[in-house]
Coordinates of C-alpha atoms in Angstrom, one line a residue:
X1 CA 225.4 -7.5 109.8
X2 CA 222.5 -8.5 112.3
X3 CA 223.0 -6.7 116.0
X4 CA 222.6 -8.0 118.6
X5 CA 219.9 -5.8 119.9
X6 CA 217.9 -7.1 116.5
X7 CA 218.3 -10.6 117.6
X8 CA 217.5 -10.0 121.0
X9 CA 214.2 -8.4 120.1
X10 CA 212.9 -11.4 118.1
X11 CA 215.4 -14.3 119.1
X12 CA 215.9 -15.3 115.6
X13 CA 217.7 -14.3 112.2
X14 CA 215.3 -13.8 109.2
X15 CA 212.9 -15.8 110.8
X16 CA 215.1 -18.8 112.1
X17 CA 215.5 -19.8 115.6
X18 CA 218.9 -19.2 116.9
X19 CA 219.1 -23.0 118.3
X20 CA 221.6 -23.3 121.0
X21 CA 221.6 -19.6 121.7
X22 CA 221.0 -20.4 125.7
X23 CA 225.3 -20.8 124.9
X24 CA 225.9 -17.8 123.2
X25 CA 228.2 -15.7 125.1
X26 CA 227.1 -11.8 126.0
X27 CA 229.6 -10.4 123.5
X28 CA 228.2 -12.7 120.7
X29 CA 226.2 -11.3 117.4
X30 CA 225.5 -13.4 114.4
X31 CA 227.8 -13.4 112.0
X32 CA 227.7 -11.8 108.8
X33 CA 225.2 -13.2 106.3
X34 CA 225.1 -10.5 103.7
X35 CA 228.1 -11.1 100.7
X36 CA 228.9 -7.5 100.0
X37 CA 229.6 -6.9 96.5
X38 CA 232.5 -7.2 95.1
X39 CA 235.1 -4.7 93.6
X40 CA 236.5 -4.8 89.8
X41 CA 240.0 -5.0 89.9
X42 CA 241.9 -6.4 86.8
X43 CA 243.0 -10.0 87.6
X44 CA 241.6 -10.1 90.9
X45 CA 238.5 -10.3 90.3
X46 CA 235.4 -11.2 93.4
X47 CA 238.3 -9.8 95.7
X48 CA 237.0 -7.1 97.9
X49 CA 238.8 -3.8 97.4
X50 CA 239.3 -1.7 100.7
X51 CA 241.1 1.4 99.3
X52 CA 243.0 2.2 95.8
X53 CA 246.1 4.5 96.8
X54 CA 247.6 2.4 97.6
X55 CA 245.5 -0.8 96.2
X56 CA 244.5 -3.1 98.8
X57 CA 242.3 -6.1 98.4
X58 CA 241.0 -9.2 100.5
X59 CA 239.1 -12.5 99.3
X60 CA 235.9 -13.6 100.9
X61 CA 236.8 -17.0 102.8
X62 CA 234.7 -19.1 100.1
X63 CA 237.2 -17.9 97.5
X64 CA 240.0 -19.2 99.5
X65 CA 238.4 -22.8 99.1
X66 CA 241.4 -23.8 96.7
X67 CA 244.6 -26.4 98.1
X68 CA 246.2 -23.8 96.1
X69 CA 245.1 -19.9 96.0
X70 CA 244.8 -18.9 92.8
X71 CA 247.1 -15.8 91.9
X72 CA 243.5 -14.5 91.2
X73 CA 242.7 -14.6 94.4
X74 CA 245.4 -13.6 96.5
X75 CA 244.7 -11.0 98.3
X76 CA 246.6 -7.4 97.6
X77 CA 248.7 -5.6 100.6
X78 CA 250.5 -2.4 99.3
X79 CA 252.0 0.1 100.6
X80 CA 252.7 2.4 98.0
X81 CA 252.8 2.4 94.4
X82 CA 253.9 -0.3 91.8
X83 CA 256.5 0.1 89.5
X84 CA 255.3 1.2 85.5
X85 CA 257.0 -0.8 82.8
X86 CA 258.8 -3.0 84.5
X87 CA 262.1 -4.5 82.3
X88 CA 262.6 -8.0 83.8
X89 CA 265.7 -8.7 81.4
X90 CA 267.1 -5.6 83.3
X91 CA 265.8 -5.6 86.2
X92 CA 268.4 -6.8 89.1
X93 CA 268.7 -7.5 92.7
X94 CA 271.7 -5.9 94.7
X95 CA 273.5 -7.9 97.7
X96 CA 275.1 -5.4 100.3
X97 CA 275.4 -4.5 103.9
X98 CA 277.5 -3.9 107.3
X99 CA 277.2 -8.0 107.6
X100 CA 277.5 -9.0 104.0
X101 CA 281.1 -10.1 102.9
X102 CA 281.0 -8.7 99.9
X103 CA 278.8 -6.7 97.3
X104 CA 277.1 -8.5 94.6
X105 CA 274.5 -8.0 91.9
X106 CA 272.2 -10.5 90.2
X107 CA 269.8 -10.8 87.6
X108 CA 266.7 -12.3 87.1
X109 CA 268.3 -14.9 84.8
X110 CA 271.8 -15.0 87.1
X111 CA 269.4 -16.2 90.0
X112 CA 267.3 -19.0 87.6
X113 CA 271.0 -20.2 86.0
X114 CA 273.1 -20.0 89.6
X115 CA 271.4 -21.6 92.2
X116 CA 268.9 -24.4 92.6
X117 CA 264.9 -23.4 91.8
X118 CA 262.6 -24.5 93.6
X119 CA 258.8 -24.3 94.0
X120 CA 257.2 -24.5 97.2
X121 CA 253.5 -23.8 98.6
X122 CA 253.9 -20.4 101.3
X123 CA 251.4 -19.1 103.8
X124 CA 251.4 -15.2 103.2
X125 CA 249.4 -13.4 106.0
X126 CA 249.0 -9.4 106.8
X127 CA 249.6 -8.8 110.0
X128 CA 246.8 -7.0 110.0
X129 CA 244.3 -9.6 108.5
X130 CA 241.4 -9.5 111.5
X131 CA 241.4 -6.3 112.2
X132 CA 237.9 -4.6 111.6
X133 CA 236.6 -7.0 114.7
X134 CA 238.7 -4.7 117.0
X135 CA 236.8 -2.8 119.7
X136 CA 237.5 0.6 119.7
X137 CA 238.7 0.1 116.1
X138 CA 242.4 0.4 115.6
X139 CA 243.7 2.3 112.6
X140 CA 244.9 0.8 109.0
X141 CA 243.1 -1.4 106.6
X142 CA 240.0 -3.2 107.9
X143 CA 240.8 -6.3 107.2
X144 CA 238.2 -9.2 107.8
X145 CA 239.2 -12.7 107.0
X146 CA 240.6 -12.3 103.4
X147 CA 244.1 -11.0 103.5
X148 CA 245.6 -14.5 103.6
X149 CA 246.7 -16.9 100.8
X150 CA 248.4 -20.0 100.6
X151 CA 249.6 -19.7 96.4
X152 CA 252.7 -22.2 95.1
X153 CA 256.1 -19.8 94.5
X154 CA 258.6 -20.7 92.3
X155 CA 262.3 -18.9 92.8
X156 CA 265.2 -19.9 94.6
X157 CA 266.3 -20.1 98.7
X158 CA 266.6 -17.1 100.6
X159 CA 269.7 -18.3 101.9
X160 CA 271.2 -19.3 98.7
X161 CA 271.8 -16.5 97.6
X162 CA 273.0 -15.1 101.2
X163 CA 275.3 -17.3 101.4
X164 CA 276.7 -17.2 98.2
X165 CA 277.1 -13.3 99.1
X166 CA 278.8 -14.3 102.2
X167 CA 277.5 -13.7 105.8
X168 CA 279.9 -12.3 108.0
X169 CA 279.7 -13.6 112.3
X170 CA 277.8 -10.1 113.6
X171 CA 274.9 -10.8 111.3
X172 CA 272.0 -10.4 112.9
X173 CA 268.8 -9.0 110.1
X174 CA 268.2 -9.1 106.6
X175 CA 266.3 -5.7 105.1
X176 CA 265.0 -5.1 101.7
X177 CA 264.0 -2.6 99.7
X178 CA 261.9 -2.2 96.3
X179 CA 260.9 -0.2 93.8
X180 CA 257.6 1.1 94.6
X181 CA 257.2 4.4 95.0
X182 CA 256.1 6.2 98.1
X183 CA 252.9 8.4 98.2
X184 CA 254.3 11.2 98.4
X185 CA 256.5 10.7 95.2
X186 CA 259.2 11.8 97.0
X187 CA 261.8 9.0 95.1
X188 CA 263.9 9.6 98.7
X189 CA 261.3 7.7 100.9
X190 CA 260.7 3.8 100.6
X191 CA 256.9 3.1 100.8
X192 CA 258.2 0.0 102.9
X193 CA 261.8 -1.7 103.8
X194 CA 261.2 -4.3 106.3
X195 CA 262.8 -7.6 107.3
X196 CA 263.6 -10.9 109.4
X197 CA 266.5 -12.2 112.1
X198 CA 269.0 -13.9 109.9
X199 CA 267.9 -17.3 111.1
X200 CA 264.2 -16.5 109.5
X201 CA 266.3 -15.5 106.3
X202 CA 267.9 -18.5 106.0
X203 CA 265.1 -21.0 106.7
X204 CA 263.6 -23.5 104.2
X205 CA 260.5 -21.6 104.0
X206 CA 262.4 -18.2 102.8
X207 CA 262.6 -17.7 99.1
X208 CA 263.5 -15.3 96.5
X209 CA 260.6 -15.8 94.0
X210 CA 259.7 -14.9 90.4
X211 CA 256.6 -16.8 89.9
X212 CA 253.3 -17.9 91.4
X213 CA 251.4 -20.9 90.4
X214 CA 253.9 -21.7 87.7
X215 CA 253.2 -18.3 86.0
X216 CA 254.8 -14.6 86.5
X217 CA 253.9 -13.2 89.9
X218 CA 250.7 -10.8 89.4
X219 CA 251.8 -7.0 88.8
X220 CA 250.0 -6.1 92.0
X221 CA 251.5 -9.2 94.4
X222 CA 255.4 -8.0 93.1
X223 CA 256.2 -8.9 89.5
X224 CA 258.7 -9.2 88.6
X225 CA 260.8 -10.5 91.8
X226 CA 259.9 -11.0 95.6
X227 CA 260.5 -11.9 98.7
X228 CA 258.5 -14.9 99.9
X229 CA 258.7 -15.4 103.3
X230 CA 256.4 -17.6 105.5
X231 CA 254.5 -18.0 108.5
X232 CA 255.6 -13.9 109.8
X233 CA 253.5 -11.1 108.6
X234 CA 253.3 -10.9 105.0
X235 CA 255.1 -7.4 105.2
X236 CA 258.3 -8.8 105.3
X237 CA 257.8 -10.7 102.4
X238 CA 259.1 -7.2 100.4
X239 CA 257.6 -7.3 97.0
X240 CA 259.3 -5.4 93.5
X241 CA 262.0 -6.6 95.3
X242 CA 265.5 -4.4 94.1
X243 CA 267.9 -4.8 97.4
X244 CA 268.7 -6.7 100.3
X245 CA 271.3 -5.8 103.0
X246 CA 272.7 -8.3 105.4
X247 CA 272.4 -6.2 108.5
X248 CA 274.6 -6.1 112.1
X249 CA 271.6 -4.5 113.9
X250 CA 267.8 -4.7 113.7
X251 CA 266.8 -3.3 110.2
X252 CA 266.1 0.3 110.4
X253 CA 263.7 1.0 107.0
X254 CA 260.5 2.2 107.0
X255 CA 258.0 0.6 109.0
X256 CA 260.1 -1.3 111.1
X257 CA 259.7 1.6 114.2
X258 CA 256.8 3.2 116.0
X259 CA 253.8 0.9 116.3
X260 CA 254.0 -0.8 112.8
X261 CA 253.9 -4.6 112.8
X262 CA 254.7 -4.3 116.6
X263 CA 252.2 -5.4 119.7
X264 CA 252.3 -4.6 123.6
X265 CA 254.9 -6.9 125.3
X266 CA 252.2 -7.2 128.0
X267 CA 248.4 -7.0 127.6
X268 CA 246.9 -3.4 127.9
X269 CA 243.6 -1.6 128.2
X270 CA 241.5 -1.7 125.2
X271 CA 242.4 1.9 124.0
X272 CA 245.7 2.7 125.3
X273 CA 248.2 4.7 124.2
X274 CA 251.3 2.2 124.4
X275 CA 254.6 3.5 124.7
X276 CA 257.5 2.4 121.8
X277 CA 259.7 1.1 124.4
X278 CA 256.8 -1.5 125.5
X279 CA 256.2 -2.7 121.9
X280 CA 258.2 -5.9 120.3
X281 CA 258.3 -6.6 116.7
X282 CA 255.6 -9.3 115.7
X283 CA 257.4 -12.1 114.8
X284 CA 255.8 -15.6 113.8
X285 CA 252.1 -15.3 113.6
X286 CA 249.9 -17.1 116.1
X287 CA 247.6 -20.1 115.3
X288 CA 244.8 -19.8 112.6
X289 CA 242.2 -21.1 110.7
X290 CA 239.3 -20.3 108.4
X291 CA 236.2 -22.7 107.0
X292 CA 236.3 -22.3 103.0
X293 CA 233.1 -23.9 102.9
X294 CA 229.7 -23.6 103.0
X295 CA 229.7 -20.2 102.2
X296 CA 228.2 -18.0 105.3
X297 CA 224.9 -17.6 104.9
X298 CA 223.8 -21.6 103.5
X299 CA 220.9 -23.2 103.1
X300 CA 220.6 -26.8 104.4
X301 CA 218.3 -29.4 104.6
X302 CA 217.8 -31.0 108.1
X303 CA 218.5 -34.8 108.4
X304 CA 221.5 -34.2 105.7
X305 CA 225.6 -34.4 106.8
X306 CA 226.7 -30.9 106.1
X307 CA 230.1 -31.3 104.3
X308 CA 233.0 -28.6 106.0
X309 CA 236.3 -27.9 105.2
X310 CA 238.8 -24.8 105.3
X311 CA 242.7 -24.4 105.9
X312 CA 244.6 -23.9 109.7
X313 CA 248.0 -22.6 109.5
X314 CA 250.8 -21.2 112.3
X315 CA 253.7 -19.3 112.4
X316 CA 256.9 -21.3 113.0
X317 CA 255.4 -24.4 113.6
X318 CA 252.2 -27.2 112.6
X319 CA 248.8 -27.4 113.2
X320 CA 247.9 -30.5 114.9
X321 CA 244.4 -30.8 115.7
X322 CA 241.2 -29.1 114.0
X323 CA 237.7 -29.3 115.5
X324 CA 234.4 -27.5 114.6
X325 CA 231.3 -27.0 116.4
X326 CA 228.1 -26.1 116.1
X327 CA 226.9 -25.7 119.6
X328 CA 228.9 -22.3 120.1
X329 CA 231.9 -24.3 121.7
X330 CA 229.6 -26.7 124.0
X331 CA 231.0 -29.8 122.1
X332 CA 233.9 -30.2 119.7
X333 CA 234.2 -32.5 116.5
X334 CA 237.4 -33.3 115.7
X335 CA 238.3 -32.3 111.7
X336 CA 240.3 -34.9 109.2
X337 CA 243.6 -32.8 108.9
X338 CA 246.3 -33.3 106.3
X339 CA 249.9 -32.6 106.4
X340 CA 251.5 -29.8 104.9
X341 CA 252.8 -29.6 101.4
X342 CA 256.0 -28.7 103.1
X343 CA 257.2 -26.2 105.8
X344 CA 255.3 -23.1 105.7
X345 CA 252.3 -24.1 103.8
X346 CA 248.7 -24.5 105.3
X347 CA 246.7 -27.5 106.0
X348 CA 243.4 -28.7 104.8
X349 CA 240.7 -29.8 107.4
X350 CA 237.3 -31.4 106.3
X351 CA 234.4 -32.5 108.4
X352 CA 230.7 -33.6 108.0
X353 CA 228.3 -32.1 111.1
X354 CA 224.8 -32.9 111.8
X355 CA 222.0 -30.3 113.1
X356 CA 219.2 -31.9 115.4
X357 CA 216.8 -29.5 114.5
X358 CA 215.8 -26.7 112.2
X359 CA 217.0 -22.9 112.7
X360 CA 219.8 -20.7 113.1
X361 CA 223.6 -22.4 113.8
X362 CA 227.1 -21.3 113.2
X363 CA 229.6 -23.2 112.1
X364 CA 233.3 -22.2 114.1
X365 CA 236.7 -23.9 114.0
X366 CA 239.3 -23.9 116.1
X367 CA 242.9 -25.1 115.6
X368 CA 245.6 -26.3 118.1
X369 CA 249.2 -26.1 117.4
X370 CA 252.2 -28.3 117.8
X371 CA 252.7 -26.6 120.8
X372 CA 249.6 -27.2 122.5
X373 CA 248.4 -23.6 121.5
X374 CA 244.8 -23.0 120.6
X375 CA 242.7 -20.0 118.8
X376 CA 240.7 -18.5 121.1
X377 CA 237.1 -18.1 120.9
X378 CA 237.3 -14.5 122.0
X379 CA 239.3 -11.9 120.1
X380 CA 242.7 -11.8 121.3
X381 CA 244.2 -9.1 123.6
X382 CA 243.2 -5.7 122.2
X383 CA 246.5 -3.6 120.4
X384 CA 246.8 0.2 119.2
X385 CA 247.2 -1.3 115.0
X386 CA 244.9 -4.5 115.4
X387 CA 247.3 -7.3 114.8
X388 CA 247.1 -10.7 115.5
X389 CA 243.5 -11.4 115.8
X390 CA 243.3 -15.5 115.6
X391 CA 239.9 -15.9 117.0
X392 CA 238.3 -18.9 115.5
X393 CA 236.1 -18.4 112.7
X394 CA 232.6 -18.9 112.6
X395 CA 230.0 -19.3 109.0
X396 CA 225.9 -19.1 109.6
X397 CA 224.0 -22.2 108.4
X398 CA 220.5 -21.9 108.0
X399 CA 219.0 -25.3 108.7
X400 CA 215.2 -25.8 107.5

């Protein structure tokens, strides 16, 4: 990455005048213009791998440039390790729990042959996905953009299966658990057993699924069964999925306490050591986007409409607006938006800009809610594990 202090010293980036820098705030650097090279990993491939016990792997934003994210490209999120030889014609999925009205077991083929399948496009999102731009740096994986995808799941309704289970009036969570193994090895620990209020569990965009894309779900995103579970952080979408228990408290498994997937209920000193009892469990995750294309880094030839697009997505709710600039937020162009494939997948925005003059420019977007909620153009309130950062999203163009 270019510092600032480089920029500052010459006032341009490999020899290209920063134009509209007179708006650049005093936080701002450029962007990243480097691609860093890529890691081999065996069906994934041009995803960048940040650690391998356990695996985890993000896709650079141009990869993401698909209506559909390829299983290829869906990013990795683990938290321990995957099952070996897994038996899908034995493999089964138990029902229990202080709030379940009775205990039932399914296979693979029970859920296929008993209840409706269905195929529907999710947003899956790490809480996490943002979090190297964090300042001090907050602990975990360093996400930048990448651990986000948007792939087709095939399976059946969460709350199909709840229901035919039976969901007894004190219900109030859902927890799973699956069979990865923990670190340690120790076959006593779950490597991760989170979950969702019932209402979440039994929403349209909650699934059960066996497949992405039309094809067996990929051996490192949960194969052979898993929860899919949009719009919240992708770690309560449980993958390797062997159990779920219909709960009459707030789920208890393994990082559902401490600071995991949990966020000041009021904003705090970048820094601070936050007590439990002022942390909330994130729920559904804030307002987003990310431009897909032109690669950061482009070459473009002034006097020429530079074609943009990417995808926005939110939580619980829809993106209504898009809008891009290349002024650093001076002006706004509104995006073309589409509608979602259906609840809990992400929309597409495109957009053609114009530069008045040769040099330096970044592209950013910014998306608005259905609740009049926009990204900020700052990073969002600083947190002890670096969740949530929505700040819009900016690609350098290099206009000659």
């Amino acid at each position: 990455m270019i510092s600032r202090r480089h920029f500052l010293a010459g006032g341009t980036v490999l020899g290209f005048e920063v134009v509209f820098a007179r708006f650049a705030s005093s936080w701002w650097s450029p962007v990243a213009i480097a691609a860093e090279n890529a890691d081999v990993l065996a069906g994934k491939e041009g995803l960048r791998l940040l650690n391998d016990r356990p695996v985890n792997a993000e896709t650079p934003p141009h990869l993401l440039d698909d209506a559909v994210t390829p299983a290829s490209r869906f990013f990795v999120r683990n938290n321990g390790l995957p099952p070996r030889d897994v038996d899908v014609k034995g493999w089964t999925l138990s029902m229990s729990g202080e709030s379940a009205a009775q205990a039932k077991t399914y296979s693979i083929a029970d859920l296929k042959s008993r209840f409706e399948n269905v195929s529907m496009q999710l947003t899956i999102e790490c809480g996490g996905n943002g979090r190297s731009e964090f300042d001090p740096p907050a602990s975990g994986n360093q996400w930048s953009l990448g651990a986000v995808g948007c792939p087709s799941f095939q399976g059946v309704r969460l709350r199909d299966v709840l229901n035919d289970v039976g969901i007894k009036d004190d219900a109030m969570y859902i927890g799973y658990y699956g069979a990865d193994t923990h670190l340690s090895g120790d076959p006593t620990k779950s490597a991760i057993s989170r979950g969702v209020p019932i209402a979440k569990a039994l929403a349209d965009d909650a699934m059960i699924a066996w497949g992405m894309n039309d094809e067996d779900l990929h051996p490192l995103n949960g194969h052979p069964l898993r929860l899919a579970i949009a719009g919240w952080p992708g770690s309560v979408s449980g993958k390797w999925l062997k159990q779920i228990v219909i709960r009459d408290r707030v789920h208890d498994g393994a990082k559902m306490g401490g600071s995991s997937y949990r966020v000041p209920m009021s904003p705090v000193s970048p820094g601070s050591v936050v007590p439990q009892d002022q942390m909330k469990i994130i729920e559904a995750m804030p307002v987003k986007s990310l431009v897909t294309f032109p690669e950061t880094g482009a070459r473009h030839s002034l006097g020429k409409a530079l074609a943009v697009r990417g995808h926005a997505w939110v939580g619980d709710a829809e993106v209504s607006t898009v809008q891009v600039s290349t002024d650093f937020g001076q002006t706004w162009q509104a995006a073309n938006l589409s509608e979602p494939a259906n609840a809990g997948a992400w929309q597409h925005f495109s957009a053609d800009v114009q530069f008045p003059q040769q040099g330096y420019y970044e592209v950013w977007a910014r998306a608005t809610d259905s609740n009049g909620i926009s990204q900020p153009m700052v990073l969002p309130g600083w947190n002890p594990k670096g969740y949530l950062n929505n700040a819009c999203h900016r690609v350098a163009v290099y206009v000659a």
